[in-house]
XYZ file of N, CA and C in Angstrom:
369
model
N 40.548 175.180 40.994
C 40.563 176.601 40.784
C 40.957 176.901 39.328
N 40.089 177.606 38.634
C 40.369 177.954 37.245
C 41.369 179.084 37.194
N 42.344 178.969 36.350
C 43.355 180.024 36.189
C 43.211 180.648 34.808
N 42.984 181.943 34.800
C 42.964 182.683 33.554
C 44.384 183.136 33.225
N 44.683 183.275 31.948
C 46.032 183.652 31.521
C 45.969 184.883 30.648
N 46.609 185.962 31.123
C 46.666 187.191 30.346
C 47.959 187.238 29.526
N 47.909 188.011 28.450
C 49.110 188.266 27.650
C 48.919 189.603 26.939
N 50.028 190.125 26.411
C 49.952 191.327 25.598
C 50.416 192.607 26.265
N 50.773 192.529 27.537
C 51.279 193.723 28.189
C 52.666 194.086 27.683
N 53.142 195.252 28.103
C 54.471 195.678 27.695
C 54.669 197.156 27.909
N 55.720 197.655 27.285
C 56.091 199.071 27.385
C 55.716 199.774 26.082
N 55.047 200.903 26.210
C 54.633 201.659 25.027
C 54.725 203.143 25.341
N 54.947 203.947 24.337
C 54.979 205.389 24.538
C 53.557 205.947 24.579
N 53.428 207.076 25.233
C 52.136 207.738 25.296
C 51.594 207.957 23.892
N 50.294 207.685 23.730
C 49.669 207.780 22.426
C 49.654 206.475 21.656
N 50.405 205.512 22.150
C 50.464 204.210 21.482
C 49.326 203.290 21.860
N 49.399 202.067 21.370
C 48.331 201.084 21.580
C 48.901 199.755 22.043
N 48.081 199.042 22.767
C 48.370 197.661 23.157
C 47.074 196.866 23.101
N 47.216 195.582 22.860
C 46.062 194.684 22.881
C 46.329 193.580 23.883
N 45.517 193.541 24.916
C 45.624 192.499 25.930
C 44.683 191.362 25.577
N 45.136 190.153 25.869
C 44.305 188.970 25.648
C 44.223 188.151 26.916
N 43.130 187.440 27.041
C 42.923 186.598 28.222
C 42.318 185.285 27.758
N 42.920 184.193 28.186
C 42.449 182.862 27.795
C 41.880 182.128 29.015
N 40.759 181.499 28.790
C 40.120 180.661 29.812
C 40.329 179.215 29.384
N 40.727 178.329 30.327
C 41.057 176.957 29.921
C 39.864 176.104 29.524
N 38.665 176.549 29.870
C 37.483 175.757 29.546
C 36.470 176.594 28.820
N 35.224 176.132 28.847
C 34.160 176.857 28.184
C 33.561 177.885 29.138
N 33.335 179.076 28.635
C 32.712 180.123 29.421
C 31.259 180.243 29.009
N 30.378 180.252 29.989
C 28.972 180.443 29.646
C 28.805 181.857 29.073
N 28.075 181.994 27.982
C 27.945 183.324 27.364
C 27.388 184.399 28.283
N 26.576 184.010 29.260
C 25.988 185.015 30.143
C 26.930 185.463 31.248
N 28.042 184.789 31.419
C 29.002 185.178 32.443
C 29.760 186.429 32.012
N 30.040 187.271 32.963
C 30.850 188.444 32.667
C 32.323 188.026 32.511
N 32.998 188.701 31.614
C 34.470 188.662 31.574
C 34.911 190.108 31.663
N 35.809 190.372 32.588
C 36.169 191.750 32.821
C 37.653 191.991 32.897
N 38.014 193.243 32.807
C 39.391 193.697 33.012
C 39.405 194.725 34.132
N 40.334 194.528 35.031
C 40.598 195.476 36.106
C 42.062 195.857 36.030
N 42.443 196.895 36.732
C 43.842 197.261 36.793
C 44.185 197.785 38.174
N 45.470 197.681 38.491
C 45.949 198.173 39.770
C 47.310 198.819 39.589
N 47.371 200.100 39.886
C 48.623 200.839 39.837
C 49.283 200.797 41.206
N 50.596 200.992 41.267
C 51.298 200.961 42.559
C 50.701 201.931 43.560
N 50.414 201.441 44.749
C 49.889 202.294 45.800
C 48.421 202.635 45.681
N 47.757 202.051 44.685
C 46.324 202.335 44.475
C 45.503 201.064 44.551
N 44.216 201.238 44.740
C 43.311 200.101 44.773
C 43.025 199.595 43.360
N 42.651 198.327 43.299
C 42.265 197.760 42.012
C 41.005 198.463 41.523
N 40.967 198.793 40.237
C 39.816 199.497 39.694
C 39.291 198.821 38.434
N 38.011 198.973 38.227
C 37.337 198.398 37.062
C 37.734 199.152 35.798
N 37.931 198.391 34.714
C 38.255 199.003 33.432
C 37.117 198.759 32.416
N 36.802 197.493 32.193
C 35.780 197.148 31.202
C 35.306 195.728 31.435
N 34.105 195.428 30.945
C 33.567 194.071 31.046
C 32.649 193.821 29.865
N 32.414 192.533 29.631
C 31.539 192.148 28.529
C 30.712 190.951 28.943
N 29.477 190.924 28.473
C 28.566 189.803 28.686
C 28.010 189.420 27.323
N 27.886 188.120 27.084
C 27.582 187.665 25.743
C 28.666 188.230 24.814
N 28.347 188.752 23.661
C 29.366 189.356 22.802
C 29.065 190.810 22.485
N 27.909 191.283 22.947
C 27.516 192.622 22.543
C 27.050 193.509 23.696
N 27.185 193.020 24.900
C 26.817 193.834 26.059
C 28.092 194.223 26.782
N 28.461 195.487 26.676
C 29.741 195.938 27.216
C 29.546 197.013 28.271
N 30.531 197.091 29.141
C 30.527 198.049 30.242
C 31.925 198.673 30.300
N 31.980 199.970 30.469
C 33.270 200.656 30.527
C 33.308 201.634 31.688
N 34.467 201.713 32.319
C 34.723 202.789 33.261
C 34.939 204.066 32.462
N 34.726 205.207 33.101
C 34.940 206.473 32.413
C 36.360 206.582 31.849
N 37.324 206.014 32.554
C 38.719 206.088 32.121
C 38.952 205.367 30.797
N 38.041 204.464 30.441
C 38.237 203.648 29.258
C 37.389 204.103 28.067
N 36.355 204.831 28.316
C 35.424 205.204 27.255
C 36.113 206.010 26.157
N 35.919 205.575 24.945
C 36.504 206.272 23.791
C 37.916 205.858 23.463
N 38.567 205.105 24.351
C 39.952 204.699 24.100
C 40.122 203.184 24.094
N 39.375 202.491 24.944
C 39.522 201.048 25.082
C 38.293 200.340 24.498
N 38.525 199.152 23.949
C 37.429 198.344 23.439
C 37.597 196.909 23.913
N 36.560 196.380 24.523
C 36.587 194.993 24.976
C 35.828 194.130 23.975
N 36.354 192.951 23.734
C 35.695 192.026 22.823
C 35.870 190.601 23.333
N 35.075 189.714 22.757
C 35.050 188.360 23.283
C 34.872 187.375 22.137
N 35.567 186.250 22.244
C 35.422 185.166 21.301
C 34.887 183.967 22.073
N 33.603 183.691 21.932
C 33.004 182.611 22.703
C 33.571 181.255 22.311
N 33.853 181.083 21.033
C 34.373 179.794 20.560
C 35.740 179.498 21.146
N 36.544 180.544 21.351
C 37.891 180.357 21.878
C 37.966 180.594 23.380
N 36.846 180.917 23.982
C 36.823 181.225 25.422
C 37.877 182.273 25.766
N 37.905 183.333 25.016
C 38.907 184.374 25.243
C 38.247 185.743 25.226
N 38.933 186.676 25.809
C 38.481 188.064 25.822
C 39.695 188.951 25.577
N 39.480 190.050 24.897
C 40.571 190.948 24.568
C 40.216 192.376 24.974
N 41.242 193.143 25.213
C 41.079 194.564 25.513
C 42.023 195.344 24.610
N 41.466 196.043 23.643
C 42.232 196.903 22.771
C 42.344 198.275 23.412
N 43.555 198.716 23.632
C 43.778 199.994 24.301
C 44.501 200.941 23.361
N 43.862 202.053 23.052
C 44.427 203.054 22.148
C 44.666 204.368 22.894
N 45.498 205.195 22.311
C 45.790 206.505 22.903
C 46.155 206.366 24.382
N 47.086 205.485 24.648
C 47.474 205.229 26.033
C 48.167 206.426 26.655
N 47.965 206.575 27.954
C 48.525 207.684 28.718
C 49.397 207.142 29.846
N 50.347 207.915 30.331
C 51.171 207.431 31.446
C 50.353 206.963 32.647
N 49.205 207.579 32.879
C 48.363 207.192 34.011
C 47.668 205.855 33.795
N 47.798 205.269 32.605
C 47.282 203.935 32.369
C 48.255 202.852 32.831
N 49.430 203.255 33.267
C 50.417 202.304 33.758
C 49.877 201.568 34.972
N 49.865 200.235 34.875
C 49.300 199.401 35.938
C 49.475 197.948 35.562
N 49.166 197.083 36.509
C 49.002 195.663 36.217
C 47.540 195.451 35.860
N 47.315 194.833 34.718
C 45.952 194.600 34.233
C 45.587 193.137 34.486
N 44.417 192.950 35.052
C 43.929 191.627 35.410
C 42.662 191.291 34.642
N 42.625 190.067 34.183
C 41.413 189.523 33.567
C 40.655 188.738 34.638
N 39.339 188.768 34.575
C 38.561 188.060 35.583
C 37.271 187.517 34.992
N 36.801 186.421 35.589
C 35.535 185.791 35.205
C 34.509 186.120 36.275
N 33.387 186.665 35.845
C 32.356 187.063 36.797
C 31.099 186.245 36.688
N 30.367 186.178 37.776
C 29.114 185.453 37.805
C 28.058 186.219 36.982
N 27.241 185.471 36.276
C 26.232 186.101 35.429
C 25.203 186.881 36.242
N 25.047 186.550 37.517
C 24.099 187.270 38.362
C 24.717 188.472 39.054
N 25.988 188.700 38.812
C 26.697 189.753 39.535
C 26.642 191.111 38.868
N 27.388 192.014 39.450
C 27.513 193.383 38.950
C 28.850 193.496 38.234
N 28.816 193.861 36.987
C 30.040 193.894 36.190
C 31.089 194.827 36.739
N 30.684 195.830 37.482
C 31.603 196.856 37.956
C 32.300 196.490 39.269
N 31.825 195.455 39.943
C 32.320 195.139 41.288
C 33.274 193.957 41.259
N 34.497 194.165 41.741
C 35.482 193.084 41.732
C 35.046 191.912 42.582
N 34.244 192.173 43.607
C 33.783 191.099 44.482
C 32.840 190.127 43.805
N 32.293 190.502 42.657
C 31.376 189.627 41.937
C 32.094 188.820 40.861
N 33.418 188.847 40.886
C 34.209 188.031 39.978
C 34.782 186.888 40.792
N 34.721 185.683 40.255
C 35.094 184.536 41.063
C 36.463 183.958 40.757
N 37.046 184.193 39.622
C 38.434 183.821 39.428
C 39.138 184.775 38.472
N 40.452 184.847 38.705
C 41.283 185.903 38.140
C 42.544 185.328 37.507
N 43.130 186.140 36.619
C 44.453 185.840 36.125
C 45.502 186.454 37.045
N 46.751 186.221 36.712
C 47.856 186.732 37.534
C 48.263 188.137 37.151
N 47.749 188.632 36.053
C 48.005 190.018 35.679
C 49.114 190.157 34.644
N 49.036 191.236 33.884
C 50.072 191.563 32.916
C 50.397 193.046 33.056
N 51.683 193.350 33.052
C 52.123 194.723 33.297
C 52.004 195.563 32.026
N 51.407 196.731 32.171
C 51.354 197.716 31.108
C 52.068 198.963 31.605
N 53.077 199.406 30.876
C 53.817 200.605 31.253
C 53.793 201.573 30.080
N 53.328 202.800 30.354
C 53.235 203.826 29.325
C 54.211 204.943 29.687
N 55.175 205.167 28.814
C 56.170 206.210 29.056
C 55.692 207.536 28.473
N 56.126 208.646 29.079
C 55.689 209.974 28.593
C 56.158 210.245 27.169
């Protein structure tokens, strides 16, 4: 079982920024999706953003204009730059590897996940 490792979470004030990183221990095929999901207390896990290759990106409405996903194929890593954070962005953020034949927006089409990193945004 491949384990992804997230980092970069923490506590930030509203309006601030954080950059999340995710490392894959091996080589990721460029056509595979790498995505970010989040789960707030008492809520279902929701899609945030995903990337395929290095220039095909997908964003949830909650992320458009504020978050940017990027990928380093050589380092097998993916990052999520989050700007203008809001208290409602508080959640555990998960990195996931998705099948190239899957749907970037569906958590069920991702086959392995990280353990998550906590992001807390104070008012």
